[in-house]
């Protein structure tokens, strides 16, 4: 096949580093903190079976047929009421997507021409880097701090680069686990409002909070200038690929056109099962259970880090979500650490894929997932990681 | 919102005409030959319920978790064996997509830069026109004849425009219902082979044959130079959005990268239900039932056309699939006919959206679907269509 048949984007999209890493860690004896998987022990299997039988036996022909591009109206109404009751949002502002990952693709289709500027967090969600890369923009990055985005750097770069889009994960950020404080959000919204930039607030982890103090949403602060993304992957079932995009009606109309051209509509059978589940089961009770279980794991991982990891190594202590982030001193090369740890049967994601290109990547960071391991594995895995780190200092 | 924020593709993707038409025909009293819907009376609802309960009760945690981008290996093996046993194809050549519509998006991502040439049939599948339009190629079209593609025009245009891709529906074509003869396929493959063009053979209707004489596949004739698409929407359940792309391994690798960036993976729960169904139920018997029922409807629609439609109006007599195609004499404007027919409570799709731009569109064609109506509706609908046509000749 003649190589020149391929599009120029083929060389722009980073091959998933994590995908390669996960392959390297497939041996069954490995303790993996590498993935971003919810804990399958808390999937509501029985309730899903009941909901499925109900929709199939009452409306089998309907729930198996083609459906509308926007998604099932009552599900979109549910989302508008649950998540956006304070923002004047209705079902007309919501489109159901194949997980929130697809929302990134659709937004890129609506906004990005080759060479447009897109602003990302540094480090930022690697799936967003991959998705936007398909549309060959130029990336601009802004540093993440303990309480949110670096406002000084953000303002400077918005003025200099006038990015079309600013993508952020403001709640329990992937990969660092930090959350934007209310103060940071307010200041951020003031900067965005004076610009022509649209903010994309991706919120897959918002429900996984360990403390009862919800932040003000960027959608409320920014209105039409914010596109808000959400997902049922972390609170229901990731296999069903059910997420959504919430935006101004003018933008939503263009997203619908792109969605229809991309795949007609999201799996309607799964939309109907989810909606039946939401009607018949107590999702808040279910989410509380997940929160409790994840908090136990986060607390235990931090306890183990304190016990087994040298004290000069910094790490975040997330108030929710699925990840914590480590910064290593300069004597430890993270890729070498990955290899040594792998031999000791423990895996993590080195920080590189969360940065744009090598110049940004200090090669001294790593991400740990705590939701998909049980306590014994957390103890043994962090202990092994500690040994791997110690091997640099003998 | 500043208009100049949108990408240039926003103005290139045609808004779905059919979508607008379907909206215009939503009144319950309408007899619609407009959609492209399978008949829901033949969805295997009970078997799907059984398969779902089986996968949930035996492997609930697994079938609800994130999965691989390529799709479930046993399902990919099944597809390789059922559809490509004579082409040296394995599971490694198959990726499961959100319906075959998504395969078009992924292929466009792998191959198309702005301004590249893409060759389509004239008329051609409107969903392909929409999908490719997002990548802003220049379209070249080649006429469809009773026995396949116009070989003379094809050869001339391949030489002149050197298109990267040639997209075709060789079995029970959408919109015309025709099939490429074996002779046409062979001659077509000889022209393609001497070119640098990759053929995309989209085959959603291949299983819906009314006669027992399968054609040689373009994949067999062209090998790596053909990308073959398939779908379970017409033989299982469209709501589940399960299709596939089959291609050379080098192309598949790039499609996987694009798929991961686009939406991580296809709904895994539905993949597992489909595979369980394929293992436990007799899909061939199920398909035979659909074939019989659709053939009855096709035969009856043709009988009614002979009874109610003036004999100077030409129409195709498809050997399978879901549609037939009408060509009107020049005294009948199809958009006016649509309005008159709509008032008489019968709907069809005017031919325009199956053409690129207005210059190609003779405005004298229309598509009729016969699979989604029962016999009484076919009689009454064609009778009303005949009255609408007659109103031009009073």
GROMACS .gro file of N, CA and C in nm, chain A residues 1-10 13 15-16 19 36-38 40 43 45 48-49 52-53 56-57 60-61 63-66 69-70 98 101-102 105 108-113 130-131 134-135 164 196 198 224 233-234 237-241 248 250-251 254 256-258 260-270 273, chain B residues 1-10 13 15-16 19 36-38 40 43 45 48-49 52-53 56-57 60-61 63-66 69-70 98 101-102 105 108-113 130-131 134-135 164 196 198 224 233-234 237-241 250-251 254 256-258 260-270 273:
model
  465
    1UNK      N    1   0.085  -0.120   0.000
    1UNK     CA    2   0.000   0.000   0.000
    1UNK      C    3   0.089   0.125   0.000
    2UNK      N    4   0.060   0.216  -0.090
    2UNK     CA    5   0.141   0.339  -0.097
    2UNK      C    6   0.122   0.419   0.031
    3UNK      N    7   0.232   0.449   0.097
    3UNK     CA    8   0.228   0.519   0.226
    3UNK      C    9   0.159   0.654   0.215
    4UNK      N   10   0.177   0.721   0.101
    4UNK     CA   11   0.124   0.857   0.090
    4UNK      C   12  -0.029   0.861   0.079
    5UNK      N   13  -0.094   0.745   0.086
    5UNK     CA   14  -0.240   0.746   0.088
    5UNK      C   15  -0.293   0.795   0.223
    6UNK      N   16  -0.214   0.781   0.328
    6UNK     CA   17  -0.267   0.815   0.461
    6UNK      C   18  -0.276   0.965   0.482
    7UNK      N   19  -0.368   1.004   0.569
    7UNK     CA   20  -0.385   1.145   0.601
    7UNK      C   21  -0.270   1.194   0.687
    8UNK      N   22  -0.253   1.326   0.690
    8UNK     CA   23  -0.144   1.380   0.771
    8UNK      C   24  -0.174   1.359   0.920
    9UNK      N   25  -0.301   1.348   0.957
    9UNK     CA   26  -0.332   1.330   1.101
    9UNK      C   27  -0.281   1.198   1.156
   10UNK      N   28  -0.262   1.100   1.066
   10UNK     CA   29  -0.215   0.970   1.112
   10UNK      C   30  -0.084   0.983   1.190
   13UNK      N   31  -0.152   1.179   1.574
   13UNK     CA   32  -0.219   1.121   1.691
   13UNK      C   33  -0.122   1.030   1.766
   15UNK      N   34   0.015   0.733   1.956
   15UNK     CA   35  -0.030   0.598   1.987
   15UNK      C   36  -0.046   0.589   2.137
   16UNK      N   37  -0.149   0.519   2.180
   16UNK     CA   38  -0.172   0.524   2.323
   16UNK      C   39  -0.061   0.454   2.399
   19UNK      N   40  -0.207   0.223   2.650
   19UNK     CA   41  -0.243   0.097   2.586
   19UNK      C   42  -0.122   0.004   2.579
   36UNK      N   43  -0.737   0.300   3.447
   36UNK     CA   44  -0.830   0.399   3.502
   36UNK      C   45  -0.965   0.334   3.520
   37UNK      N   46  -0.963   0.212   3.571
   37UNK     CA   47  -1.086   0.132   3.575
   37UNK      C   48  -1.163   0.152   3.705
   38UNK      N   49  -1.295   0.164   3.696
   38UNK     CA   50  -1.377   0.156   3.816
   38UNK      C   51  -1.366   0.014   3.873
   40UNK      N   52  -1.500  -0.324   3.953
   40UNK     CA   53  -1.617  -0.398   3.902
   40UNK      C   54  -1.701  -0.462   4.012
   43UNK      N   55  -2.031  -0.275   4.036
   43UNK     CA   56  -2.128  -0.259   3.927
   43UNK      C   57  -2.263  -0.314   3.973
   45UNK      N   58  -2.498  -0.514   3.897
   45UNK     CA   59  -2.531  -0.620   3.801
   45UNK      C   60  -2.678  -0.662   3.810
   48UNK      N   61  -2.918  -0.402   3.688
   48UNK     CA   62  -2.911  -0.389   3.542
   48UNK      C   63  -2.989  -0.503   3.475
   49UNK      N   64  -2.979  -0.622   3.533
   49UNK     CA   65  -3.053  -0.735   3.477
   49UNK      C   66  -3.203  -0.708   3.486
   52UNK      N   67  -3.302  -0.443   3.232
   52UNK     CA   68  -3.297  -0.495   3.096
   52UNK      C   69  -3.421  -0.580   3.066
   53UNK      N   70  -3.453  -0.670   3.158
   53UNK     CA   71  -3.570  -0.755   3.137
   53UNK      C   72  -3.697  -0.671   3.126
   56UNK      N   73  -3.701  -0.490   2.779
   56UNK     CA   74  -3.719  -0.586   2.669
   56UNK      C   75  -3.859  -0.647   2.669
   57UNK      N   76  -3.911  -0.677   2.790
   57UNK     CA   77  -4.042  -0.743   2.791
   57UNK      C   78  -4.155  -0.644   2.767
   60UNK      N   79  -3.978  -0.434   2.376
   60UNK     CA   80  -3.868  -0.497   2.303
   60UNK      C   81  -3.847  -0.442   2.164
   61UNK      N   82  -3.954  -0.431   2.085
   61UNK     CA   83  -3.937  -0.384   1.948
   61UNK      C   84  -3.886  -0.241   1.943
   63UNK      N   85  -3.704  -0.071   2.186
   63UNK     CA   86  -3.570  -0.045   2.241
   63UNK      C   87  -3.461  -0.109   2.157
   64UNK      N   88  -3.498  -0.191   2.058
   64UNK     CA   89  -3.397  -0.252   1.970
   64UNK      C   90  -3.390  -0.184   1.833
   65UNK      N   91  -3.475  -0.085   1.810
   65UNK     CA   92  -3.482  -0.018   1.679
   65UNK      C   93  -3.384   0.101   1.673
   66UNK      N   94  -3.357   0.149   1.551
   66UNK     CA   95  -3.286   0.276   1.535
   66UNK      C   96  -3.357   0.384   1.616
   69UNK      N   97  -3.066   1.081   1.689
   69UNK     CA   98  -2.926   1.115   1.709
   69UNK      C   99  -2.902   1.176   1.847
   70UNK      N  100  -2.994   1.258   1.895
   70UNK     CA  101  -2.974   1.328   2.023
   70UNK      C  102  -2.972   1.235   2.142
   98UNK      N  103  -2.119   0.835   2.298
   98UNK     CA  104  -2.056   0.707   2.334
   98UNK      C  105  -1.947   0.731   2.438
  101UNK      N  106  -1.573   1.051   2.601
  101UNK     CA  107  -1.464   1.056   2.503
  101UNK      C  108  -1.517   1.098   2.365
  102UNK      N  109  -1.632   1.044   2.325
  102UNK     CA  110  -1.684   1.081   2.193
  102UNK      C  111  -1.722   1.229   2.187
  105UNK      N  112  -1.444   1.426   2.045
  105UNK     CA  113  -1.433   1.414   1.899
  105UNK      C  114  -1.535   1.505   1.831
  108UNK      N  115  -1.441   1.873   1.870
  108UNK     CA  116  -1.331   1.904   1.778
  108UNK      C  117  -1.384   1.921   1.636
  109UNK      N  118  -1.477   1.834   1.597
  109UNK     CA  119  -1.533   1.846   1.462
  109UNK      C  120  -1.604   1.979   1.442
  110UNK      N  121  -1.672   2.026   1.547
  110UNK     CA  122  -1.748   2.150   1.535
  110UNK      C  123  -1.657   2.273   1.533
  111UNK      N  124  -1.544   2.264   1.604
  111UNK     CA  125  -1.465   2.387   1.623
  111UNK      C  126  -1.329   2.392   1.553
  112UNK      N  127  -1.265   2.279   1.531
  112UNK     CA  128  -1.122   2.285   1.498
  112UNK      C  129  -1.089   2.269   1.350
  113UNK      N  130  -1.016   2.367   1.298
  113UNK     CA  131  -0.946   2.354   1.171
  113UNK      C  132  -0.797   2.332   1.202
  130UNK      N  133  -0.510   1.291   2.267
  130UNK     CA  134  -0.527   1.205   2.150
  130UNK      C  135  -0.642   1.252   2.062
  131UNK      N  136  -0.757   1.279   2.125
  131UNK     CA  137  -0.876   1.313   2.049
  131UNK      C  138  -0.856   1.441   1.969
  134UNK      N  139  -0.632   1.450   1.645
  134UNK     CA  140  -0.684   1.408   1.515
  134UNK      C  141  -0.720   1.527   1.427
  135UNK      N  142  -0.743   1.643   1.488
  135UNK     CA  143  -0.782   1.761   1.411
  135UNK      C  144  -0.666   1.859   1.394
  164UNK      N  145  -0.921   2.866   2.068
  164UNK     CA  146  -1.065   2.848   2.049
  164UNK      C  147  -1.126   2.775   2.168
  196UNK      N  148  -1.253   3.511   2.387
  196UNK     CA  149  -1.339   3.445   2.288
  196UNK      C  150  -1.327   3.292   2.300
  198UNK      N  151  -1.387   2.912   2.436
  198UNK     CA  152  -1.491   2.829   2.497
  198UNK      C  153  -1.424   2.728   2.588
  224UNK      N  154  -2.326   2.995   2.842
  224UNK     CA  155  -2.307   2.946   2.705
  224UNK      C  156  -2.160   2.932   2.667
  233UNK      N  157  -2.000   0.624   3.310
  233UNK     CA  158  -1.903   0.513   3.316
  233UNK      C  159  -1.857   0.485   3.458
  234UNK      N  160  -1.843   0.587   3.541
  234UNK     CA  161  -1.787   0.566   3.674
  234UNK      C  162  -1.893   0.537   3.779
  237UNK      N  163  -2.191   0.180   3.443
  237UNK     CA  164  -2.115   0.073   3.379
  237UNK      C  165  -2.041   0.127   3.257
  238UNK      N  166  -1.908   0.123   3.261
  238UNK     CA  167  -1.832   0.179   3.149
  238UNK      C  168  -1.855   0.107   3.016
  239UNK      N  169  -1.883  -0.025   3.021
  239UNK     CA  170  -1.903  -0.101   2.897
  239UNK      C  171  -2.015  -0.044   2.812
  240UNK      N  172  -2.110   0.025   2.876
  240UNK     CA  173  -2.226   0.076   2.801
  240UNK      C  174  -2.194   0.203   2.725
  241UNK      N  175  -2.076   0.265   2.752
  241UNK     CA  176  -2.035   0.386   2.677
  241UNK      C  177  -2.146   0.489   2.673
  248UNK      N  178  -2.477   2.514   2.475
  248UNK     CA  179  -2.570   2.610   2.416
  248UNK      C  180  -2.639   2.548   2.294
  250UNK      N  181  -2.719   2.651   2.002
  250UNK     CA  182  -2.655   2.671   1.870
  250UNK      C  183  -2.541   2.571   1.849
  251UNK      N  184  -2.463   2.548   1.955
  251UNK     CA  185  -2.353   2.451   1.946
  251UNK      C  186  -2.410   2.310   1.937
  254UNK      N  187  -2.504   2.191   1.595
  254UNK     CA  188  -2.390   2.150   1.512
  254UNK      C  189  -2.332   2.016   1.558
  256UNK      N  190  -2.510   1.776   1.687
  256UNK     CA  191  -2.603   1.673   1.637
  256UNK      C  192  -2.570   1.638   1.492
  257UNK      N  193  -2.544   1.740   1.410
  257UNK     CA  194  -2.509   1.714   1.270
  257UNK      C  195  -2.384   1.626   1.262
  258UNK      N  196  -2.283   1.658   1.343
  258UNK     CA  197  -2.158   1.580   1.342
  258UNK      C  198  -2.180   1.439   1.398
  260UNK      N  199  -2.456   1.265   1.391
  260UNK     CA  200  -2.527   1.183   1.294
  260UNK      C  201  -2.434   1.133   1.184
  261UNK      N  202  -2.348   1.221   1.136
  261UNK     CA  203  -2.253   1.181   1.032
  261UNK      C  204  -2.149   1.083   1.087
  262UNK      N  205  -2.124   1.087   1.218
  262UNK     CA  206  -2.019   1.003   1.277
  262UNK      C  207  -2.066   0.861   1.307
  263UNK      N  208  -2.189   0.845   1.360
  263UNK     CA  209  -2.235   0.709   1.393
  263UNK      C  210  -2.387   0.698   1.411
  264UNK      N  211  -2.461   0.793   1.355
  264UNK     CA  212  -2.608   0.798   1.361
  264UNK      C  213  -2.660   0.827   1.500
  265UNK      N  214  -2.634   0.738   1.597
  265UNK     CA  215  -2.676   0.765   1.735
  265UNK      C  216  -2.605   0.669   1.830
  266UNK      N  217  -2.614   0.702   1.959
  266UNK     CA  218  -2.556   0.617   2.063
  266UNK      C  219  -2.647   0.497   2.087
  267UNK      N  220  -2.585   0.384   2.121
  267UNK     CA  221  -2.657   0.260   2.154
  267UNK      C  222  -2.786   0.290   2.233
  268UNK      N  223  -2.900   0.267   2.169
  268UNK     CA  224  -3.028   0.306   2.228
  268UNK      C  225  -3.075   0.205   2.332
  269UNK      N  226  -3.046   0.080   2.309
  269UNK     CA  227  -3.078  -0.028   2.404
  269UNK      C  228  -3.016   0.006   2.541
  270UNK      N  229  -2.891   0.043   2.542
  270UNK     CA  230  -2.824   0.076   2.668
  270UNK      C  231  -2.880   0.204   2.730
  273UNK      N  232  -3.191   0.094   2.907
  273UNK     CA  233  -3.160   0.019   3.030
  273UNK      C  234  -3.117   0.115   3.141
  395UNK      N  235  -2.221   3.405   2.063
  395UNK     CA  236  -2.097   3.331   2.030
  395UNK      C  237  -2.045   3.380   1.895
  396UNK      N  238  -1.917   3.409   1.890
  396UNK     CA  239  -1.859   3.457   1.763
  396UNK      C  240  -1.864   3.345   1.660
  397UNK      N  241  -1.925   3.374   1.547
  397UNK     CA  242  -1.945   3.273   1.444
  397UNK      C  243  -1.812   3.213   1.396
  398UNK      N  244  -1.709   3.296   1.391
  398UNK     CA  245  -1.582   3.248   1.334
  398UNK      C  246  -1.512   3.146   1.422
  399UNK      N  247  -1.574   3.108   1.535
  399UNK     CA  248  -1.515   3.002   1.616
  399UNK      C  249  -1.533   2.865   1.550
  400UNK      N  250  -1.635   2.850   1.467
  400UNK     CA  251  -1.664   2.718   1.413
  400UNK      C  252  -1.565   2.677   1.305
  401UNK      N  253  -1.549   2.546   1.291
  401UNK     CA  254  -1.458   2.493   1.189
  401UNK      C  255  -1.519   2.511   1.051
  402UNK      N  256  -1.434   2.504   0.950
  402UNK     CA  257  -1.486   2.519   0.814
  402UNK      C  258  -1.573   2.400   0.776
  403UNK      N  259  -1.549   2.282   0.839
  403UNK     CA  260  -1.630   2.164   0.804
  403UNK      C  261  -1.777   2.181   0.840
  404UNK      N  262  -1.804   2.269   0.937
  404UNK     CA  263  -1.943   2.288   0.980
  404UNK      C  264  -2.031   2.327   0.860
  407UNK      N  265  -2.079   1.989   0.589
  407UNK     CA  266  -2.158   1.869   0.614
  407UNK      C  267  -2.306   1.898   0.587
  409UNK      N  268  -2.681   1.905   0.627
  409UNK     CA  269  -2.778   1.869   0.730
  409UNK      C  270  -2.862   1.755   0.678
  410UNK      N  271  -2.891   1.660   0.761
  410UNK     CA  272  -2.959   1.544   0.707
  410UNK      C  273  -3.098   1.580   0.658
  413UNK      N  274  -3.345   1.333   0.788
  413UNK     CA  275  -3.383   1.370   0.923
  413UNK      C  276  -3.495   1.473   0.922
  430UNK      N  277  -3.522   0.401   0.668
  430UNK     CA  278  -3.445   0.283   0.627
  430UNK      C  279  -3.447   0.183   0.741
  431UNK      N  280  -3.565   0.165   0.798
  431UNK     CA  281  -3.573   0.084   0.921
  431UNK      C  282  -3.601  -0.062   0.891
  432UNK      N  283  -3.532  -0.152   0.962
  432UNK     CA  284  -3.574  -0.293   0.959
  432UNK      C  285  -3.712  -0.305   1.024
  434UNK      N  286  -3.944  -0.412   1.294
  434UNK     CA  287  -3.920  -0.451   1.435
  434UNK      C  288  -3.994  -0.578   1.476
  437UNK      N  289  -3.737  -0.855   1.522
  437UNK     CA  290  -3.624  -0.851   1.616
  437UNK      C  291  -3.635  -0.972   1.709
  439UNK      N  292  -3.639  -1.061   2.012
  439UNK     CA  293  -3.647  -1.005   2.148
  439UNK      C  294  -3.622  -1.111   2.255
  442UNK      N  295  -3.268  -1.234   2.269
  442UNK     CA  296  -3.179  -1.130   2.323
  442UNK      C  297  -3.192  -1.125   2.475
  443UNK      N  298  -3.313  -1.142   2.525
  443UNK     CA  299  -3.332  -1.142   2.671
  443UNK      C  300  -3.255  -1.258   2.734
  446UNK      N  301  -2.882  -1.190   2.721
  446UNK     CA  302  -2.844  -1.087   2.818
  446UNK      C  303  -2.838  -1.144   2.959
  447UNK      N  304  -2.942  -1.218   2.996
  447UNK     CA  305  -2.942  -1.275   3.130
  447UNK      C  306  -2.824  -1.370   3.150
  450UNK      N  307  -2.497  -1.159   3.188
  450UNK     CA  308  -2.496  -1.084   3.314
  450UNK      C  309  -2.482  -1.176   3.434
  451UNK      N  310  -2.550  -1.291   3.430
  451UNK     CA  311  -2.544  -1.378   3.548
  451UNK      C  312  -2.412  -1.455   3.555
  454UNK      N  313  -2.114  -1.088   3.491
  454UNK     CA  314  -2.163  -0.950   3.505
  454UNK      C  315  -2.054  -0.846   3.519
  455UNK      N  316  -1.957  -0.871   3.608
  455UNK     CA  317  -1.853  -0.771   3.630
  455UNK      C  318  -1.768  -0.749   3.505
  457UNK      N  319  -1.860  -0.810   3.173
  457UNK     CA  320  -1.928  -0.755   3.055
  457UNK      C  321  -1.972  -0.610   3.076
  458UNK      N  322  -1.957  -0.558   3.199
  458UNK     CA  323  -1.993  -0.417   3.225
  458UNK      C  324  -1.870  -0.327   3.235
  459UNK      N  325  -1.751  -0.384   3.226
  459UNK     CA  326  -1.626  -0.309   3.244
  459UNK      C  327  -1.578  -0.251   3.111
  460UNK      N  328  -1.485  -0.154   3.117
  460UNK     CA  329  -1.415  -0.108   2.997
  460UNK      C  330  -1.355  -0.229   2.926
  463UNK      N  331  -1.017  -0.164   2.249
  463UNK     CA  332  -1.062  -0.082   2.137
  463UNK      C  333  -1.106  -0.167   2.019
  464UNK      N  334  -1.037  -0.276   1.992
  464UNK     CA  335  -1.066  -0.359   1.875
  464UNK      C  336  -1.202  -0.427   1.884
  492UNK      N  337  -1.926   0.130   1.603
  492UNK     CA  338  -2.064   0.167   1.640
  492UNK      C  339  -2.150   0.170   1.515
  495UNK      N  340  -2.168   0.282   1.009
  495UNK     CA  341  -2.153   0.427   0.988
  495UNK      C  342  -2.025   0.478   1.053
  496UNK      N  343  -1.992   0.430   1.173
  496UNK     CA  344  -1.870   0.479   1.237
  496UNK      C  345  -1.745   0.437   1.160
  499UNK      N  346  -1.639   0.708   0.932
  499UNK     CA  347  -1.569   0.817   1.001
  499UNK      C  348  -1.422   0.779   1.029
  502UNK      N  349  -1.221   0.771   0.704
  502UNK     CA  350  -1.193   0.909   0.662
  502UNK      C  351  -1.079   0.967   0.746
  503UNK      N  352  -1.080   0.938   0.876
  503UNK     CA  353  -0.972   0.988   0.962
  503UNK      C  354  -0.836   0.934   0.919
  504UNK      N  355  -0.835   0.809   0.878
  504UNK     CA  356  -0.707   0.746   0.842
  504UNK      C  357  -0.656   0.797   0.706
  505UNK      N  358  -0.748   0.832   0.616
  505UNK     CA  359  -0.704   0.858   0.478
  505UNK      C  360  -0.717   1.002   0.430
  506UNK      N  361  -0.812   1.078   0.482
  506UNK     CA  362  -0.847   1.202   0.412
  506UNK      C  363  -0.788   1.329   0.472
  507UNK      N  364  -0.718   1.404   0.387
  507UNK     CA  365  -0.685   1.543   0.416
  507UNK      C  366  -0.779   1.631   0.333
  524UNK      N  367  -2.242   1.240   0.395
  524UNK     CA  368  -2.231   1.320   0.519
  524UNK      C  369  -2.101   1.292   0.592
  525UNK      N  370  -2.069   1.164   0.607
  525UNK     CA  371  -1.953   1.127   0.687
  525UNK      C  372  -1.824   1.179   0.625
  528UNK      N  373  -1.727   1.561   0.639
  528UNK     CA  374  -1.663   1.618   0.758
  528UNK      C  375  -1.514   1.637   0.738
  529UNK      N  376  -1.457   1.564   0.642
  529UNK     CA  377  -1.312   1.574   0.620
  529UNK      C  378  -1.280   1.654   0.495
  558UNK      N  379  -0.834   0.876  -0.363
  558UNK     CA  380  -0.778   0.788  -0.258
  558UNK      C  381  -0.873   0.673  -0.228
  590UNK      N  382  -0.418   0.339  -0.763
  590UNK     CA  383  -0.374   0.353  -0.624
  590UNK      C  384  -0.495   0.374  -0.532
  592UNK      N  385  -0.818   0.285  -0.299
  592UNK     CA  386  -0.870   0.180  -0.211
  592UNK      C  387  -1.022   0.179  -0.220
  618UNK      N  388  -0.604  -0.674  -0.010
  618UNK     CA  389  -0.569  -0.561   0.075
  618UNK      C  390  -0.619  -0.428   0.020
  627UNK      N  391  -2.697  -0.452   1.219
  627UNK     CA  392  -2.818  -0.371   1.239
  627UNK      C  393  -2.938  -0.431   1.167
  628UNK      N  394  -2.918  -0.493   1.051
  628UNK     CA  395  -3.032  -0.541   0.972
  628UNK      C  396  -3.070  -0.685   1.005
  631UNK      N  397  -3.011  -0.622   1.570
  631UNK     CA  398  -3.084  -0.510   1.631
  631UNK      C  399  -3.006  -0.381   1.608
  632UNK      N  400  -3.065  -0.287   1.534
  632UNK     CA  401  -2.993  -0.162   1.504
  632UNK      C  402  -2.962  -0.079   1.626
  633UNK      N  403  -3.046  -0.086   1.730
  633UNK     CA  404  -3.024  -0.005   1.850
  633UNK      C  405  -2.889  -0.034   1.914
  634UNK      N  406  -2.836  -0.155   1.891
  634UNK     CA  407  -2.710  -0.193   1.955
  634UNK      C  408  -2.588  -0.135   1.884
  635UNK      N  409  -2.607  -0.078   1.766
  635UNK     CA  410  -2.498  -0.012   1.693
  635UNK      C  411  -2.375  -0.101   1.685
  644UNK      N  412  -0.215  -0.333   0.832
  644UNK     CA  413  -0.153  -0.200   0.844
  644UNK      C  414  -0.259  -0.092   0.858
  645UNK      N  415  -0.366  -0.106   0.780
  645UNK     CA  416  -0.475  -0.008   0.789
  645UNK      C  417  -0.549  -0.025   0.922
  648UNK      N  418  -0.402   0.158   1.213
  648UNK     CA  419  -0.430   0.302   1.214
  648UNK      C  420  -0.577   0.328   1.252
  650UNK      N  421  -0.749   0.146   1.457
  650UNK     CA  422  -0.755   0.127   1.603
  650UNK      C  423  -0.712   0.254   1.675
  651UNK      N  424  -0.602   0.315   1.630
  651UNK     CA  425  -0.557   0.440   1.692
  651UNK      C  426  -0.667   0.546   1.685
  652UNK      N  427  -0.730   0.559   1.569
  652UNK     CA  428  -0.837   0.659   1.552
  652UNK      C  429  -0.960   0.624   1.636
  654UNK      N  430  -0.968   0.453   1.915
  654UNK     CA  431  -0.942   0.480   2.057
  654UNK      C  432  -0.955   0.629   2.087
  655UNK      N  433  -0.900   0.712   2.000
  655UNK     CA  434  -0.909   0.857   2.022
  655UNK      C  435  -1.053   0.906   2.006
  656UNK      N  436  -1.134   0.832   1.927
  656UNK     CA  437  -1.270   0.878   1.898
  656UNK      C  438  -1.369   0.844   2.009
  657UNK      N  439  -1.361   0.721   2.065
  657UNK     CA  440  -1.457   0.685   2.170
  657UNK      C  441  -1.413   0.565   2.255
  658UNK      N  442  -1.284   0.536   2.257
  658UNK     CA  443  -1.222   0.428   2.336
  658UNK      C  444  -1.259   0.290   2.281
  659UNK      N  445  -1.388   0.255   2.282
  659UNK     CA  446  -1.429   0.127   2.226
  659UNK      C  447  -1.580   0.125   2.208
  660UNK      N  448  -1.627   0.025   2.131
  660UNK     CA  449  -1.771   0.008   2.109
  660UNK      C  450  -1.834  -0.059   2.231
  661UNK      N  451  -1.958  -0.024   2.258
  661UNK     CA  452  -2.036  -0.081   2.369
  661UNK      C  453  -2.006  -0.231   2.385
  662UNK      N  454  -1.940  -0.266   2.495
  662UNK     CA  455  -1.892  -0.403   2.513
  662UNK      C  456  -2.004  -0.495   2.562
  663UNK      N  457  -2.092  -0.442   2.641
  663UNK     CA  458  -2.210  -0.516   2.690
  663UNK      C  459  -2.289  -0.570   2.570
  664UNK      N  460  -2.315  -0.486   2.472
  664UNK     CA  461  -2.389  -0.530   2.354
  664UNK      C  462  -2.309  -0.629   2.270
  667UNK      N  463  -2.361  -0.960   2.440
  667UNK     CA  464  -2.497  -1.011   2.418
  667UNK      C  465  -2.507  -1.069   2.277
   0.00000   0.00000   0.00000
